[in-house]
Tab-separated table of N, CA and C in Angstrom:
chain	number	residue	atom	x	y	z
A	1457	UNK	N	25.620	-12.035	-3.875
A	1457	UNK	CA	24.830	-11.616	-2.729
A	1457	UNK	C	23.521	-12.394	-2.752
A	1458	UNK	N	23.041	-12.706	-1.582
A	1458	UNK	CA	21.818	-13.482	-1.431
A	1458	UNK	C	20.866	-12.755	-0.495
A	1459	UNK	N	19.579	-13.021	-0.694
A	1459	UNK	CA	18.550	-12.484	0.189
A	1459	UNK	C	17.657	-13.639	0.618
A	1460	UNK	N	17.164	-13.550	1.840
A	1460	UNK	CA	16.153	-14.501	2.290
A	1460	UNK	C	14.790	-13.942	1.916
A	1461	UNK	N	13.841	-14.814	1.656
A	1461	UNK	CA	12.479	-14.380	1.371
A	1461	UNK	C	11.631	-14.610	2.605
A	1462	UNK	N	10.369	-14.237	2.540
A	1462	UNK	CA	9.486	-14.415	3.691
A	1462	UNK	C	9.234	-15.889	3.990
A	1463	UNK	N	9.558	-16.787	3.095
A	1463	UNK	CA	9.384	-18.220	3.314
A	1463	UNK	C	10.713	-18.916	3.523
A	1464	UNK	N	11.752	-18.145	3.874
A	1464	UNK	CA	13.104	-18.661	4.064
A	1464	UNK	C	13.682	-19.291	2.806
A	1465	UNK	N	13.174	-18.902	1.657
A	1465	UNK	CA	13.818	-19.298	0.413
A	1465	UNK	C	15.025	-18.401	0.205
A	1466	UNK	N	15.893	-18.804	-0.647
A	1466	UNK	CA	17.091	-18.032	-0.933
A	1466	UNK	C	16.932	-17.431	-2.317
A	1467	UNK	N	17.172	-16.143	-2.420
A	1467	UNK	CA	17.028	-15.428	-3.680
A	1467	UNK	C	18.392	-14.919	-4.110
A	1468	UNK	N	18.789	-15.281	-5.332
A	1468	UNK	CA	20.064	-14.804	-5.871
A	1468	UNK	C	19.896	-13.395	-6.418
A	1469	UNK	N	21.029	-12.729	-6.652
A	1469	UNK	CA	20.997	-11.372	-7.224
A	1469	UNK	C	20.271	-11.309	-8.556
A	1470	UNK	N	20.324	-12.391	-9.317
A	1470	UNK	CA	19.702	-12.385	-10.640
A	1470	UNK	C	18.210	-12.703	-10.600
A	1471	UNK	N	17.654	-12.830	-9.390
A	1471	UNK	CA	16.221	-13.040	-9.256
A	1471	UNK	C	15.790	-14.493	-9.202
A	1472	UNK	N	16.702	-15.412	-9.330
A	1472	UNK	CA	16.366	-16.837	-9.288
A	1472	UNK	C	16.358	-17.328	-7.850
A	1473	UNK	N	15.406	-18.205	-7.541
A	1473	UNK	CA	15.339	-18.825	-6.220
A	1473	UNK	C	16.213	-20.071	-6.204
A	1474	UNK	N	16.827	-20.327	-5.070
A	1474	UNK	CA	17.677	-21.507	-4.913
A	1474	UNK	C	16.939	-22.522	-4.046
A	1475	UNK	N	16.649	-23.695	-4.588
A	1475	UNK	CA	16.033	-24.736	-3.754
A	1475	UNK	C	17.005	-25.170	-2.662
A	1476	UNK	N	16.499	-25.386	-1.474
A	1476	UNK	CA	17.351	-25.807	-0.366
A	1476	UNK	C	17.521	-27.326	-0.413
A	1477	UNK	N	18.395	-27.756	-1.295
A	1477	UNK	CA	18.688	-29.168	-1.489
A	1477	UNK	C	20.196	-29.320	-1.635
A	1478	UNK	N	20.763	-30.242	-0.881
A	1478	UNK	CA	22.208	-30.457	-0.957
A	1478	UNK	C	22.651	-30.952	-2.332
A	1479	UNK	N	21.711	-31.464	-3.119
A	1479	UNK	CA	22.027	-31.912	-4.479
A	1479	UNK	C	22.157	-30.737	-5.453
A	1480	UNK	N	21.727	-29.574	-5.040
A	1480	UNK	CA	21.724	-28.405	-5.911
A	1480	UNK	C	23.060	-27.667	-5.780
A	1481	UNK	N	23.747	-27.449	-6.900
A	1481	UNK	CA	25.063	-26.788	-6.850
A	1481	UNK	C	24.950	-25.336	-6.397
A	1482	UNK	N	23.871	-24.653	-6.763
A	1482	UNK	CA	23.691	-23.274	-6.300
A	1482	UNK	C	23.544	-23.240	-4.775
A	1483	UNK	N	22.837	-24.206	-4.236
A	1483	UNK	CA	22.680	-24.267	-2.782
A	1483	UNK	C	24.021	-24.565	-2.117
A	1484	UNK	N	24.825	-25.411	-2.721
A	1484	UNK	CA	26.159	-25.707	-2.190
A	1484	UNK	C	27.019	-24.433	-2.196
A	1485	UNK	N	26.925	-23.645	-3.274
A	1485	UNK	CA	27.672	-22.378	-3.345
A	1485	UNK	C	27.184	-21.405	-2.260
A	1486	UNK	N	25.903	-21.404	-2.043
A	1486	UNK	CA	25.339	-20.551	-1.002
A	1486	UNK	C	25.877	-20.956	0.375
A	1487	UNK	N	25.886	-22.263	0.653
A	1487	UNK	CA	26.405	-22.737	1.934
A	1487	UNK	C	27.882	-22.380	2.100
A	1488	UNK	N	28.663	-22.486	1.020
A	1488	UNK	CA	30.080	-22.107	1.065
A	1488	UNK	C	30.215	-20.610	1.339
A	1489	UNK	N	29.356	-19.829	0.720
A	1489	UNK	CA	29.343	-18.372	0.931
A	1489	UNK	C	29.053	-18.063	2.396
A	1490	UNK	N	28.069	-18.761	2.988
A	1490	UNK	CA	27.756	-18.587	4.409
A	1490	UNK	C	28.939	-18.986	5.283
A	1491	UNK	N	29.597	-20.077	4.913
A	1491	UNK	CA	30.727	-20.582	5.696
A	1491	UNK	C	31.871	-19.569	5.754
A	1492	UNK	N	31.946	-18.686	4.770
A	1492	UNK	CA	32.987	-17.651	4.754
A	1492	UNK	C	32.620	-16.473	5.669
A	1493	UNK	N	31.498	-16.585	6.376
A	1493	UNK	CA	31.103	-15.524	7.308
A	1493	UNK	C	30.124	-14.521	6.733
A	1494	UNK	N	29.653	-14.774	5.526
A	1494	UNK	CA	28.683	-13.853	4.915
A	1494	UNK	C	27.299	-14.068	5.525
A	1495	UNK	N	26.492	-13.037	5.435
A	1495	UNK	CA	25.121	-13.090	5.947
A	1495	UNK	C	24.176	-12.600	4.847
A	1496	UNK	N	23.123	-13.347	4.588
A	1496	UNK	CA	22.174	-12.875	3.571
A	1496	UNK	C	21.412	-11.647	4.069
A	1497	UNK	N	20.987	-10.821	3.137
A	1497	UNK	CA	20.181	-9.660	3.497
A	1497	UNK	C	18.830	-10.147	4.012
A	1498	UNK	N	18.283	-9.474	5.009
A	1498	UNK	CA	16.981	-9.907	5.538
A	1498	UNK	C	15.865	-9.657	4.531
A	1499	UNK	N	14.796	-10.384	4.696
A	1499	UNK	CA	13.625	-10.205	3.836
A	1499	UNK	C	12.966	-8.862	4.148
A	1500	UNK	N	12.711	-8.103	3.118
A	1500	UNK	CA	11.975	-6.848	3.237
A	1500	UNK	C	10.752	-6.986	2.337
A	1501	UNK	N	9.573	-7.038	2.934
A	1501	UNK	CA	8.385	-7.234	2.108
A	1501	UNK	C	8.168	-6.043	1.171
A	1502	UNK	N	7.612	-6.313	-0.004
A	1502	UNK	CA	7.326	-5.201	-0.914
A	1502	UNK	C	6.226	-4.325	-0.319
A	1503	UNK	N	6.160	-3.068	-0.736
A	1503	UNK	CA	5.097	-2.209	-0.213
A	1503	UNK	C	3.734	-2.742	-0.663
A	1504	UNK	N	2.717	-2.505	0.144
A	1504	UNK	CA	1.391	-2.989	-0.254
A	1504	UNK	C	0.935	-2.271	-1.519
A	1505	UNK	N	0.155	-2.966	-2.342
A	1505	UNK	CA	-0.359	-2.291	-3.535
A	1505	UNK	C	-1.322	-1.178	-3.131
A	1506	UNK	N	-1.359	-0.147	-3.922
A	1506	UNK	CA	-2.256	0.974	-3.639
A	1506	UNK	C	-3.581	0.700	-4.341
A	1507	UNK	N	-4.647	0.569	-3.564
A	1507	UNK	CA	-5.951	0.294	-4.183
A	1507	UNK	C	-6.370	1.449	-5.084
A	1508	UNK	N	-7.071	1.131	-6.141
A	1508	UNK	CA	-7.575	2.181	-7.030
A	1508	UNK	C	-8.950	2.660	-6.596
A	1509	UNK	N	-9.681	1.819	-5.839
A	1509	UNK	CA	-10.984	2.222	-5.315
A	1509	UNK	C	-11.172	1.663	-3.905
A	1510	UNK	N	-11.944	2.385	-3.122
A	1510	UNK	CA	-12.391	1.910	-1.815
A	1510	UNK	C	-13.857	2.292	-1.685
A	1511	UNK	N	-14.560	1.620	-0.797
A	1511	UNK	CA	-15.970	1.956	-0.606
A	1511	UNK	C	-16.101	3.273	0.147
A	1512	UNK	N	-17.260	3.844	0.063
A	1512	UNK	CA	-17.541	5.097	0.776
A	1512	UNK	C	-17.320	4.893	2.274
A	1513	UNK	N	-17.817	3.784	2.794
A	1513	UNK	CA	-17.635	3.477	4.219
A	1513	UNK	C	-16.158	3.405	4.578
A	1514	UNK	N	-15.380	2.667	3.803
A	1514	UNK	CA	-13.952	2.537	4.080
A	1514	UNK	C	-13.260	3.900	4.056
A	1515	UNK	N	-13.587	4.714	3.059
A	1515	UNK	CA	-12.964	6.036	2.942
A	1515	UNK	C	-13.303	6.904	4.145
A	1516	UNK	N	-14.556	6.898	4.541
A	1516	UNK	CA	-14.972	7.745	5.655
A	1516	UNK	C	-14.335	7.308	6.979
A	1517	UNK	N	-14.261	6.010	7.204
A	1517	UNK	CA	-13.634	5.536	8.446
A	1517	UNK	C	-12.146	5.892	8.451
A	1518	UNK	N	-11.486	5.730	7.305
A	1518	UNK	CA	-10.064	6.093	7.225
A	1518	UNK	C	-9.886	7.587	7.507
A	1519	UNK	N	-10.780	8.410	6.983
A	1519	UNK	CA	-10.695	9.853	7.232
A	1519	UNK	C	-10.953	10.184	8.702
A	1520	UNK	N	-11.874	9.475	9.339
A	1520	UNK	CA	-12.102	9.660	10.777
A	1520	UNK	C	-10.835	9.309	11.538
A	1521	UNK	N	-10.256	8.130	11.217
A	1521	UNK	CA	-9.059	7.678	11.925
A	1521	UNK	C	-7.879	8.628	11.729
A	1522	UNK	N	-7.805	9.246	10.554
A	1522	UNK	CA	-6.694	10.156	10.263
A	1522	UNK	C	-6.971	11.584	10.753
A	1523	UNK	N	-8.195	11.839	11.223
A	1523	UNK	CA	-8.521	13.159	11.762
A	1523	UNK	C	-8.961	14.188	10.732
A	1524	UNK	N	-9.337	13.736	9.533
A	1524	UNK	CA	-9.736	14.666	8.476
A	1524	UNK	C	-11.242	14.749	8.248
A	1525	UNK	N	-11.987	13.829	8.795
A	1525	UNK	CA	-13.410	13.725	8.473
A	1525	UNK	C	-14.173	15.005	8.801
A	1526	UNK	N	-14.016	15.528	10.003
A	1526	UNK	CA	-14.782	16.709	10.407
A	1526	UNK	C	-14.461	17.920	9.539
A	1527	UNK	N	-13.193	18.091	9.180
A	1527	UNK	CA	-12.800	19.219	8.328
A	1527	UNK	C	-13.487	19.129	6.972
A	1528	UNK	N	-13.466	17.934	6.389
A	1528	UNK	CA	-14.107	17.757	5.079
A	1528	UNK	C	-15.609	17.940	5.210
A	1529	UNK	N	-16.214	17.344	6.221
A	1529	UNK	CA	-17.660	17.440	6.394
A	1529	UNK	C	-18.100	18.888	6.572
A	1530	UNK	N	-17.329	19.666	7.321
A	1530	UNK	CA	-17.640	21.084	7.521
A	1530	UNK	C	-17.554	21.836	6.201
A	1531	UNK	N	-16.507	21.559	5.412
A	1531	UNK	CA	-16.370	22.214	4.110
A	1531	UNK	C	-17.528	21.828	3.191
A	1532	UNK	N	-17.844	20.548	3.123
A	1532	UNK	CA	-18.911	20.059	2.230
A	1532	UNK	C	-20.239	20.732	2.575
A	1533	UNK	N	-20.494	20.951	3.855
A	1533	UNK	CA	-21.746	21.575	4.288
A	1533	UNK	C	-21.896	23.000	3.773
A	1534	UNK	N	-20.791	23.639	3.388
A	1534	UNK	CA	-20.867	25.015	2.860
A	1534	UNK	C	-21.230	25.040	1.380
A	1535	UNK	N	-21.193	23.892	0.725
A	1535	UNK	CA	-21.440	23.831	-0.721
A	1535	UNK	C	-22.924	23.710	-1.022
A	1536	UNK	N	-23.352	24.232	-2.179
A	1536	UNK	CA	-24.751	24.045	-2.583
A	1536	UNK	C	-25.074	22.558	-2.743
A	1537	UNK	N	-26.345	22.226	-2.561
A	1537	UNK	CA	-26.791	20.833	-2.680
A	1537	UNK	C	-26.449	20.220	-4.030
A	1538	UNK	N	-26.334	21.042	-5.062
A	1538	UNK	CA	-26.087	20.538	-6.416
A	1538	UNK	C	-24.610	20.512	-6.808
A	1539	UNK	N	-23.735	20.930	-5.905
A	1539	UNK	CA	-22.303	20.927	-6.216
A	1539	UNK	C	-21.800	19.492	-6.363
A	1540	UNK	N	-21.022	19.274	-7.401
A	1540	UNK	CA	-20.520	17.925	-7.694
A	1540	UNK	C	-19.715	17.348	-6.531
A	1541	UNK	N	-18.925	18.177	-5.860
A	1541	UNK	CA	-18.129	17.687	-4.729
A	1541	UNK	C	-19.044	17.220	-3.596
A	1542	UNK	N	-20.096	17.968	-3.360
A	1542	UNK	CA	-21.042	17.576	-2.307
A	1542	UNK	C	-21.781	16.304	-2.697
A	1543	UNK	N	-22.213	16.229	-3.936
A	1543	UNK	CA	-22.906	15.028	-4.396
A	1543	UNK	C	-21.996	13.801	-4.293
A	1544	UNK	N	-20.758	13.966	-4.671
A	1544	UNK	CA	-19.807	12.846	-4.583
A	1544	UNK	C	-19.608	12.436	-3.129
A	1545	UNK	N	-19.394	13.413	-2.238
A	1545	UNK	CA	-19.164	13.122	-0.821
A	1545	UNK	C	-20.363	12.386	-0.206
A	1546	UNK	N	-21.555	12.849	-0.570
A	1546	UNK	CA	-22.763	12.297	0.043
A	1546	UNK	C	-23.265	11.020	-0.627
A	1547	UNK	N	-22.986	10.843	-1.927
A	1547	UNK	CA	-23.656	9.756	-2.652
A	1547	UNK	C	-22.759	8.731	-3.333
A	1548	UNK	N	-21.487	9.017	-3.512
A	1548	UNK	CA	-20.637	8.057	-4.231
A	1548	UNK	C	-20.526	6.760	-3.434
A	1549	UNK	N	-20.780	5.642	-4.089
A	1549	UNK	CA	-20.676	4.335	-3.433
A	1549	UNK	C	-19.209	3.930	-3.271
A	1550	UNK	N	-18.397	4.357	-4.204
A	1550	UNK	CA	-16.965	4.063	-4.165
A	1550	UNK	C	-16.180	5.340	-4.416
A	1551	UNK	N	-14.974	5.375	-3.850
A	1551	UNK	CA	-14.061	6.481	-4.092
A	1551	UNK	C	-12.910	5.963	-4.934
A	1552	UNK	N	-12.678	6.633	-6.052
A	1552	UNK	CA	-11.580	6.266	-6.940
A	1552	UNK	C	-10.367	7.128	-6.611
A	1553	UNK	N	-9.193	6.492	-6.640
A	1553	UNK	CA	-7.950	7.205	-6.320
A	1553	UNK	C	-7.732	8.394	-7.264
A	1554	UNK	N	-8.171	8.262	-8.505
A	1554	UNK	CA	-7.956	9.317	-9.509
A	1554	UNK	C	-9.100	10.328	-9.566
A	1555	UNK	N	-10.037	10.246	-8.653
A	1555	UNK	CA	-11.200	11.129	-8.659
A	1555	UNK	C	-10.803	12.601	-8.530
A	1556	UNK	N	-11.334	13.454	-9.415
A	1556	UNK	CA	-11.046	14.894	-9.293
A	1556	UNK	C	-11.531	15.460	-7.953
A	1557	UNK	N	-12.665	14.992	-7.470
A	1557	UNK	CA	-13.176	15.466	-6.182
A	1557	UNK	C	-12.240	15.065	-5.061
A	1558	UNK	N	-11.815	13.821	-5.066
A	1558	UNK	CA	-10.890	13.349	-4.036
A	1558	UNK	C	-9.598	14.148	-4.077
A	1559	UNK	N	-9.080	14.373	-5.264
A	1559	UNK	CA	-7.827	15.120	-5.375
A	1559	UNK	C	-7.997	16.582	-4.961
A	1560	UNK	N	-9.163	17.161	-5.219
A	1560	UNK	CA	-9.438	18.516	-4.740
A	1560	UNK	C	-9.417	18.552	-3.213
A	1561	UNK	N	-10.115	17.587	-2.585
A	1561	UNK	CA	-10.162	17.554	-1.121
A	1561	UNK	C	-8.775	17.303	-0.527
A	1562	UNK	N	-8.005	16.443	-1.165
A	1562	UNK	CA	-6.641	16.176	-0.693
A	1562	UNK	C	-5.797	17.447	-0.749
A	1563	UNK	N	-5.916	18.189	-1.850
A	1563	UNK	CA	-5.173	19.457	-1.969
A	1563	UNK	C	-5.631	20.465	-0.917
A	1564	UNK	N	-6.930	20.501	-0.681
A	1564	UNK	CA	-7.479	21.407	0.326
A	1564	UNK	C	-6.884	21.102	1.705
A	1565	UNK	N	-6.660	19.817	1.982
A	1565	UNK	CA	-6.095	19.400	3.269
A	1565	UNK	C	-4.570	19.467	3.301
A	1566	UNK	N	-3.956	19.752	2.132
A	1566	UNK	CA	-2.501	19.800	2.056
A	1566	UNK	C	-1.856	18.419	2.046
A	1567	UNK	N	-2.597	17.420	1.574
A	1567	UNK	CA	-2.077	16.048	1.542
A	1567	UNK	C	-1.242	15.817	0.292
A	1568	UNK	N	-0.165	15.092	0.448
A	1568	UNK	CA	0.664	14.694	-0.690
A	1568	UNK	C	0.061	13.449	-1.330
A	1569	UNK	N	0.572	13.095	-2.507
A	1569	UNK	CA	0.132	11.851	-3.158
A	1569	UNK	C	0.392	10.650	-2.253
A	1570	UNK	N	1.520	10.666	-1.575
A	1570	UNK	CA	1.855	9.563	-0.661
A	1570	UNK	C	0.866	9.503	0.493
A	1571	UNK	N	0.474	10.662	1.009
A	1571	UNK	CA	-0.522	10.698	2.087
A	1571	UNK	C	-1.840	10.068	1.628
A	1572	UNK	N	-2.259	10.416	0.418
A	1572	UNK	CA	-3.517	9.874	-0.115
A	1572	UNK	C	-3.375	8.369	-0.352
A	1573	UNK	N	-2.250	7.961	-0.900
A	1573	UNK	CA	-2.010	6.523	-1.087
A	1573	UNK	C	-2.097	5.795	0.247
A	1574	UNK	N	-1.486	6.363	1.276
A	1574	UNK	CA	-1.526	5.743	2.610
A	1574	UNK	C	-2.963	5.661	3.133
A	1575	UNK	N	-3.755	6.699	2.886
A	1575	UNK	CA	-5.163	6.658	3.292
A	1575	UNK	C	-5.921	5.568	2.541
A	1576	UNK	N	-5.624	5.388	1.257
A	1576	UNK	CA	-6.283	4.342	0.481
A	1576	UNK	C	-5.873	2.955	0.978
A	1577	UNK	N	-4.606	2.804	1.337
A	1577	UNK	CA	-4.150	1.522	1.897
A	1577	UNK	C	-4.867	1.257	3.215
A	1578	UNK	N	-4.914	2.286	4.076
A	1578	UNK	CA	-5.638	2.154	5.341
A	1578	UNK	C	-7.094	1.801	5.090
A	1579	UNK	N	-7.736	2.560	4.210
A	1579	UNK	CA	-9.165	2.341	3.942
A	1579	UNK	C	-9.434	0.919	3.453
A	1580	UNK	N	-8.557	0.421	2.607
A	1580	UNK	CA	-8.795	-0.931	2.056
A	1580	UNK	C	-8.714	-2.013	3.126
A	1581	UNK	N	-8.125	-1.704	4.275
A	1581	UNK	CA	-8.008	-2.686	5.346
A	1581	UNK	C	-9.212	-2.679	6.279
A	1582	UNK	N	-10.119	-1.743	6.065
A	1582	UNK	CA	-11.264	-1.550	6.967
A	1582	UNK	C	-12.475	-2.340	6.472
A	1583	UNK	N	-13.096	-3.040	7.395
A	1583	UNK	CA	-14.356	-3.714	7.044
A	1583	UNK	C	-15.386	-3.403	8.122
A	1584	UNK	N	-16.642	-3.460	7.734
A	1584	UNK	CA	-17.729	-3.108	8.664
A	1584	UNK	C	-17.950	-4.211	9.673
């Protein structure tokens, strides 16, 4: 079985790339395989890496876009000025994926790990 890559390279089942050269025996085997009516599997890009940190700005914009910002801001406003969650929300320059405060807020919102990962991916794509 063969797969195409995003650069139209050919990838064998064993993970080796086949150079597209008629002098290459693997490429000749691939062409023979195609001639028999076979079709390579389409390229499926790997999932984006999940960032471990995002800036405060990126996190807040992602939360606005996802519709969670106002809920969190309202909750944070109920906390004492010295509460660690409030201090983190108001002052942290970066948000870490493993942050206890972040995970508390995610649980409060009923977000799954995948939901939080998706928010981090979204946030990492945001620039001012």
